[in-house]
Phi, psi and omega in degrees: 000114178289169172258098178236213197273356173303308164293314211293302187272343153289319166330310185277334170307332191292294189307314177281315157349303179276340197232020207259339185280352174275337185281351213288138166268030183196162184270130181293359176242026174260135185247114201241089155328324212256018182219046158299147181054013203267177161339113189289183202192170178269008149278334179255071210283319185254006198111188177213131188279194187333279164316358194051025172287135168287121185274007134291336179280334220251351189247357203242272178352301191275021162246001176286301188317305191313269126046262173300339180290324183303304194299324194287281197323317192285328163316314201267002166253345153309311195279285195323279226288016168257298160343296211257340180286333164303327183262351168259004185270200193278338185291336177230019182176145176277162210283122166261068184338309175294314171274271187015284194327286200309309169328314206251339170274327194263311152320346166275357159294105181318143170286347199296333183299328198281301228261355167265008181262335178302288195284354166305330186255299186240015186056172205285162179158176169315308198283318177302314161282341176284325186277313175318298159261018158272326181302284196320317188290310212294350207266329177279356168264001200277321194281327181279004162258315188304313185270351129001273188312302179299299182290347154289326163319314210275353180293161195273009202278283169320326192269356167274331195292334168306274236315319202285003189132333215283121171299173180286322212276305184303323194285349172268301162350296200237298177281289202272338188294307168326314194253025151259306254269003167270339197283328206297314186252359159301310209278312188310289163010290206283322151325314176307319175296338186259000169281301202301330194262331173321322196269332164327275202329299202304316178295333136209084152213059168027062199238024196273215184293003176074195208282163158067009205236091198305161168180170198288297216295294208269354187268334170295315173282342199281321182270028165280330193300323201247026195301335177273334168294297131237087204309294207315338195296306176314284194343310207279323190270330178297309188315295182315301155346309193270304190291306185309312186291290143011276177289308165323265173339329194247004166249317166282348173287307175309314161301216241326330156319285212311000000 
């Protein structure tokens, strides 16, 4: 899938998000009191919240975290999960009753259950929501390659490519990955959006990423107290949230036109 003008301005958005912590003009953890709530200004460009942190460096910082986590999980259930969907599908084994089985139970498990048996195990934290949501997403991107993959095996393209000679390695490779491989980057897209409100959701109600850890999740709830006081303070992190998920959706939706 090329970058095109369709694409292009959720890309940079996606792309200034992630790189969005070079710009901050404050540290998002100096806690200045006597300029709780206050005004923006031209050291404060959106204000400063309950604590008197500046809440632009603190919306540029949690979409750095948010971000990283998304982008790391996804990297790591594309690869597994193209991996392990290859080697259980039909091109290297006949339909196996027993992985189904497993597949279709442990994908029927919410991911927030996964991050409370994590943290229930090793308390709450980065490394801990990153493991949550590489377990769930990955067994739903494992199937959705397995059933990709069968269903392309099964077309008359692949059975002359056997018929002519072609090893399993050329035929997955070199024929069937090329012509999945958008649904393939549909789906991740849309996970990334669904990563994105998970790690919100988890942060706030406060089962995330812990204490002292900027993010989206937890700055919507700490501006819930002050929602009659100053609403923008919700706003400005709901916002961000909604434009990110957002560009996600609208690269995946394009892969999917294609």
């Amino acid at each position: 899938m090329k970058i095109n003008k369709r694409t292009l301005f959720p890309f940079l958005v996606i792309l200034f998000i992630f790189f969005g912590s070079f710009f901050a003009p404050n540290d998002p953890l100096e806690v200045n009191l006597p300029l709780r709530f206050a005004n923006p200004s031209s050291k404060y460009l959106l204000g400063n919240d309950s604590m008197g942190r500046c809440v632009l460096s603190r919306i540029l910082y949690g979409g750095k975290t948010t971000l990283f986590m998304v982008m790391t999980a996804s990297i790591i259930v594309f690869t597994l999960g193209l991996l392990l969907g290859t080697l259980t599908s039909k091109v290297t084994m006949k339909k196996n009753v027993i992985v189904d089985s497993i597949i279709n139970a442990v994908t029927a498990i919410p991911p927030i259950a996964y991050l409370i048996i994590f943290i229930a195990s090793w308390g709450n934290g980065i490394k801990t929501t990153l493991i949550a949501l590489v377990v769930s997403y990955i067994l739903r991107f494992l199937r959705l390659v397995r059933t990709q993959i069968n269903i392309e095996y099964d077309k008359a393209y692949c059975t002359c490519m056997i018929s002519l000679g072609a090893s399993k390695t050329r035929l997955v490779l070199v024929h069937i990955l090329p012509n999945i491989l958008l649904d393939l980057v549909h789906y991740i897209c849309l996970s990334c959006a669904d990563m994105i409100l998970a790690i919100t959701g988890f942060s706030f109600i406060g089962i995330g990423l812990g204490e002292n850890v900027v993010e989206w999740g937890s700055m919507i709830l700490e501006a819930r107290d002050s929602i009659f006081i100053k609403p923008e303070l919700i706003i400005y992190p709901i916002f961000a949230v909604f434009i990110t998920t957002m560009s996600f959706n609208i690269i995946a939706k394009e892969a999917n036109r294609r």
